[in-house]
CSV table of C-alpha atoms in Angstrom, one decimal:
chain,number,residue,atom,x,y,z
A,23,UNK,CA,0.0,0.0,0.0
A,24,UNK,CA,1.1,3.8,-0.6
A,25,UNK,CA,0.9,6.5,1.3
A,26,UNK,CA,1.2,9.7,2.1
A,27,UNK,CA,2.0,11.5,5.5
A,28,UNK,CA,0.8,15.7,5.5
A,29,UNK,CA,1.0,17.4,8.5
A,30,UNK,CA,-1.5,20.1,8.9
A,31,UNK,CA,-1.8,23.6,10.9
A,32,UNK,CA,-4.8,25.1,12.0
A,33,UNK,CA,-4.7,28.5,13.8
A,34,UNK,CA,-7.2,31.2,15.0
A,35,UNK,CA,-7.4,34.4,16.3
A,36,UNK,CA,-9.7,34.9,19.6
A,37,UNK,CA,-10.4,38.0,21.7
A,38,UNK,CA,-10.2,37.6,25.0
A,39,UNK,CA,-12.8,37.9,27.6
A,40,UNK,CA,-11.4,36.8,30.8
A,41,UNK,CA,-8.7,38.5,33.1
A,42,UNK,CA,-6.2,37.0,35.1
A,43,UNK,CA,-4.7,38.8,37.7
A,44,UNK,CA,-1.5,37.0,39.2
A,45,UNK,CA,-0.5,37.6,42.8
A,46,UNK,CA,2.5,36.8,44.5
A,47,UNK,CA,3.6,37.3,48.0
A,48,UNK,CA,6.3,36.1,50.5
A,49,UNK,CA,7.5,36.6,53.9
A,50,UNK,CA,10.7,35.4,55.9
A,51,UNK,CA,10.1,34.7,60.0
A,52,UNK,CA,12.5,33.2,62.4
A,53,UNK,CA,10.2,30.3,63.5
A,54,UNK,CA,8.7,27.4,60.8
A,55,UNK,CA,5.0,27.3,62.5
A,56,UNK,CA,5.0,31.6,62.6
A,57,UNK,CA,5.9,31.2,58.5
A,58,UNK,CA,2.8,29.3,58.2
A,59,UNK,CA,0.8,31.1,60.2
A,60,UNK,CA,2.3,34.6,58.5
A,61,UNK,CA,1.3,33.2,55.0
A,62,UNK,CA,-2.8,32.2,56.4
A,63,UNK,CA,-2.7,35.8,57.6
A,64,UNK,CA,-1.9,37.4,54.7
A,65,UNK,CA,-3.8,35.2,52.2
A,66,UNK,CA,-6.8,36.8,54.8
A,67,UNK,CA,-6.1,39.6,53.8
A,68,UNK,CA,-5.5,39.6,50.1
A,69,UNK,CA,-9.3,37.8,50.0
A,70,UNK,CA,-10.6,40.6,52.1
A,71,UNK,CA,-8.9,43.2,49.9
A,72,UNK,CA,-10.4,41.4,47.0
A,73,UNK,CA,-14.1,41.2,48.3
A,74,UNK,CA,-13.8,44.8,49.0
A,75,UNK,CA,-12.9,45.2,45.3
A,76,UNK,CA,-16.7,43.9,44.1
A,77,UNK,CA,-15.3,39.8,43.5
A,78,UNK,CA,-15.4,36.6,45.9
A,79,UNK,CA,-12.5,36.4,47.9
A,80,UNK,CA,-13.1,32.7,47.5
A,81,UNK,CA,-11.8,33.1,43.7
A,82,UNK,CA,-8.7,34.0,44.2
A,83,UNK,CA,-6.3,30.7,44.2
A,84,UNK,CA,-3.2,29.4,45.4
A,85,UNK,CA,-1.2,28.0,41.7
A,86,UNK,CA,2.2,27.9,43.9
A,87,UNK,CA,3.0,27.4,47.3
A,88,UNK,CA,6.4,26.9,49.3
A,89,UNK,CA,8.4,27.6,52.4
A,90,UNK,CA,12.3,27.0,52.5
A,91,UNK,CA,15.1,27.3,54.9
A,92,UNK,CA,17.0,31.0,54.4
A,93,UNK,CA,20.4,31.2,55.3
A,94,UNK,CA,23.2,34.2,54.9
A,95,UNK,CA,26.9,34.6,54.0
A,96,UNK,CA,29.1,36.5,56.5
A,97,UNK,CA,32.7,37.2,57.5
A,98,UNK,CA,34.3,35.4,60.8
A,99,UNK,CA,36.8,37.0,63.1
A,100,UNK,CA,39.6,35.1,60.9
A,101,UNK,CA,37.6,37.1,57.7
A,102,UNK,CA,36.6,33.2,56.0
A,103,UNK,CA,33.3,33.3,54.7
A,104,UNK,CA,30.3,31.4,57.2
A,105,UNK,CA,26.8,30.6,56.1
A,106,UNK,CA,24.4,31.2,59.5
A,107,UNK,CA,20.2,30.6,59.6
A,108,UNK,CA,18.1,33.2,59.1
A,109,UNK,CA,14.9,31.9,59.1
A,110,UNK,CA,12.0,30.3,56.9
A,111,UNK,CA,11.0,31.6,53.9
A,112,UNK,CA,7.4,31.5,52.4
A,113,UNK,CA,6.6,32.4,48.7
A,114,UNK,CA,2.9,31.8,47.9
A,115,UNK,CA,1.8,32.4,43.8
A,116,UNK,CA,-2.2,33.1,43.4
A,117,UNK,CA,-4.4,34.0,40.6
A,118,UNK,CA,-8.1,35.1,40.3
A,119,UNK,CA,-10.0,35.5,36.9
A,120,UNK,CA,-12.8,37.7,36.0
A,121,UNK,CA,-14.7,38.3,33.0
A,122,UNK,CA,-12.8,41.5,31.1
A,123,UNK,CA,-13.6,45.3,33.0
A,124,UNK,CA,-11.1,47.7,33.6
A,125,UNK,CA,-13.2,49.1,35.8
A,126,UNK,CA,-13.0,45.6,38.1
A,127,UNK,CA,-9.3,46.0,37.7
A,128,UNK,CA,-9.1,48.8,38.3
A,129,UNK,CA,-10.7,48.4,42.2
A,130,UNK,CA,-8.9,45.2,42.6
A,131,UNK,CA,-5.3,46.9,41.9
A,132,UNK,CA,-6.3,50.3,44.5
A,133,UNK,CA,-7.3,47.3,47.4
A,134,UNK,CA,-4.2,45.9,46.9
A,135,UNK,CA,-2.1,49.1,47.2
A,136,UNK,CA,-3.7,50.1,50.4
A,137,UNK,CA,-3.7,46.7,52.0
A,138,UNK,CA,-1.0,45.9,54.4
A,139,UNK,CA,0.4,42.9,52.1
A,140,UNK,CA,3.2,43.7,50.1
A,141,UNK,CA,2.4,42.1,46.7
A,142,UNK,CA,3.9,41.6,43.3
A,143,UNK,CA,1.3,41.3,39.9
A,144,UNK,CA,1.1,40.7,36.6
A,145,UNK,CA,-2.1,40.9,34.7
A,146,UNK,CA,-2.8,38.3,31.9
A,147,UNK,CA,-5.6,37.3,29.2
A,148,UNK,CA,-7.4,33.9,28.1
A,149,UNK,CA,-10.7,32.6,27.3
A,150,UNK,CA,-13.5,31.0,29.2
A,151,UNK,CA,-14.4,28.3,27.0
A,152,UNK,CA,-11.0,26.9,25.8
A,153,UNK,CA,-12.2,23.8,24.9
A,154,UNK,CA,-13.9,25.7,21.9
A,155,UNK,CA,-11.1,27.5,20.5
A,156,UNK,CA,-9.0,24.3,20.6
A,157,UNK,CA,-11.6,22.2,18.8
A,158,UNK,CA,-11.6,24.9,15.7
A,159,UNK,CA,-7.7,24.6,16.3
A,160,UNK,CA,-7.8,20.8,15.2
A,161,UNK,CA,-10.7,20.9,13.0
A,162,UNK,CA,-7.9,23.5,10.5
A,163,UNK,CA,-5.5,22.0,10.9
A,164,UNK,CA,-7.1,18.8,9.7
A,165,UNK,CA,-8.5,20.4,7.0
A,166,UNK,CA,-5.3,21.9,6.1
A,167,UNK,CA,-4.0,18.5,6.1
A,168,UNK,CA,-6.6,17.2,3.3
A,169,UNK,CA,-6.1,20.2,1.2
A,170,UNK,CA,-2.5,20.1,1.1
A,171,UNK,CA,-2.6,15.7,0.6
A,172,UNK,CA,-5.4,16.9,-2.3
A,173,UNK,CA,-2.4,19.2,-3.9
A,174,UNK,CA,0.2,16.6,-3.4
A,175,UNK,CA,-1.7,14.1,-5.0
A,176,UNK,CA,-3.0,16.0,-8.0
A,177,UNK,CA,0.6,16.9,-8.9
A,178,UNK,CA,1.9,13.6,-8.5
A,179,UNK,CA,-0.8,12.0,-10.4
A,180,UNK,CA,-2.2,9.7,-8.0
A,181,UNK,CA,-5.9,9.6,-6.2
A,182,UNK,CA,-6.0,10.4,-2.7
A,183,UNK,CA,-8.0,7.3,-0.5
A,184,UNK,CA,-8.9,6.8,3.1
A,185,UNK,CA,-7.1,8.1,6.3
A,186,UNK,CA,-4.9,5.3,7.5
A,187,UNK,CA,-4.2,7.0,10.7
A,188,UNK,CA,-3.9,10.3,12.3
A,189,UNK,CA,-0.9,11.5,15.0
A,190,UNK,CA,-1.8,14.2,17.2
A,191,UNK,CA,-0.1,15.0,20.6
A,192,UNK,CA,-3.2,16.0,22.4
A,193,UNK,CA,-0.6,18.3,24.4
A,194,UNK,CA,-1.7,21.4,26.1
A,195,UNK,CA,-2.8,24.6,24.1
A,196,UNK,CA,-1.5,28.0,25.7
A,197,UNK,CA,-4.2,29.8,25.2
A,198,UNK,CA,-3.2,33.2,27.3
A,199,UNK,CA,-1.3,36.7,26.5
A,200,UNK,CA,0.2,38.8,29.5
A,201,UNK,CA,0.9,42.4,28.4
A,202,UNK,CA,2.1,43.3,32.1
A,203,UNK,CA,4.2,41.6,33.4
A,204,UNK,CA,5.2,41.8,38.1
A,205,UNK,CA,4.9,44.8,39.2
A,206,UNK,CA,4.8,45.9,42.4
A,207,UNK,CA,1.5,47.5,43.0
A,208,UNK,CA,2.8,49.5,46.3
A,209,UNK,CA,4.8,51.2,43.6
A,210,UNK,CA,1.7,52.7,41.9
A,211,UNK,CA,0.1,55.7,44.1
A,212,UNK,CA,-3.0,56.4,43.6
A,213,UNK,CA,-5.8,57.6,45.5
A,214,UNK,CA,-8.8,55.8,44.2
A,215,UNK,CA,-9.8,52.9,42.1
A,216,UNK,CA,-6.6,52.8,39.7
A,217,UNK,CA,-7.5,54.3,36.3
A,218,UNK,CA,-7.0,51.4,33.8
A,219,UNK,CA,-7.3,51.4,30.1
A,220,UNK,CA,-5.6,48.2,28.7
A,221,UNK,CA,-6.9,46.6,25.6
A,222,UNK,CA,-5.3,43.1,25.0
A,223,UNK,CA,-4.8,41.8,21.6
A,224,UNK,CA,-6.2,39.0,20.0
A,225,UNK,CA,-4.8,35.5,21.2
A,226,UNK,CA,-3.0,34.0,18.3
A,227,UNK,CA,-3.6,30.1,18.7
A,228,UNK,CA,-2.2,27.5,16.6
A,229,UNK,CA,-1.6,23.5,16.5
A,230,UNK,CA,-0.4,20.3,13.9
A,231,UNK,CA,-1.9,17.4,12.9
A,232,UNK,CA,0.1,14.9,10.7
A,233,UNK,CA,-2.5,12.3,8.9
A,234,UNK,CA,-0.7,9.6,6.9
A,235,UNK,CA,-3.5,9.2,3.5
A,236,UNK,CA,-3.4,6.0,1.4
A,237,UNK,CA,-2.9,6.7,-2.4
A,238,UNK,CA,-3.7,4.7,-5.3
């Protein structure tokens, strides 16, 4: 039997509609259990500062959590270099989406510069229905993979048959664009709701398929 193997690429351009706002925080303290306890506190916080802001404090999640030992260079009394304890480090990484307002942002960023946390953001774009856009993503780049097997065998003179088989990774599709990227929000004054007028660009989304086609 002969074949023919034609990998195809489908792509699409979606607007975004959600907002995700990335927040990191991290604290060091001399005793393990007062880390922990430091980090609960402050997550508080942060979910008060966002139900203040209009949202659920419930929505904002933990994507990256740790605590690790700290310890410090120094100079002994014979000048060699020593490494001593200083204590335990937490670093905690959340995120909470929202359907696409300025205005929402806006609040959100103003709780968060008046709250006591010290936080670092970045503000980021996707879609709510993902499973959508990749469907159209596979459903090109399969056709793109018939149309270019049609040319292939038109030119070499044979008749293009049945799909034999069809590889696809099924790997995840990034479906996300972040225009800003950690700041530090207690570096942004303001005396209200922050003024913001960000309009993301399109989400540029693309993916292979590679069908092998028998030909006769």
């Amino acid at each position: 039997m002969r074949t023919i193997r034609v990998t195809g690429r489908g792509s699409v351009s979606v607007k975004p509609d959600t907002t995700c706002l990335k927040i990191t925080f991290e604290g060091v303290y001399k005793d393990y259990e007062e880390t922990v306890k430091q980090s609960a506190e402050k997550t508080k916080i942060l979910r008060e500062a966002i139900e203040k802001s209009g949202l659920h404090g419930e929505d904002l999640k933990t994507k990256d959590f740790s605590i690790e030992s700290v310890y410090e260079s120094y100079r002994d009394y014979n000048d060699d270099y020593k490494r001593r304890f200083v204590g335990y480090k937490f670093h905690h990484r959340t995120e909470i989406q929202f359907p696409n307002d300025n205005k929402i942002l806006g609040r959100i960023l103003y709780e968060l510069s008046v709250c006591s946390v010290k936080v670092e953001f970045s503000i980021g774009y996707t879609v709510k229905d993902k499973d959508a856009v990749k469907k159209e993503v596979i459903k090109r780049a399969v056709e793109n993979s018939r149309e270019k097997a049609e040319i292939l065998a038109t030119a070499a003179g044979v008749i293009l048959e049945e799909i034999q088989s069809i590889d696809y990774s099924w790997g995840e599709i990034e479906i996300r664009t972040s225009p800003v990227d950690m700041f530090e929000v207690k570096s942004c004054k303001m005396e209200s709701s922050y003024d913001i007028d960000i309009e993301p660009d399109d989400i540029d989304v693309a993916d292979t398929v590679t069908i092998l086609w028998e030909i006769k």
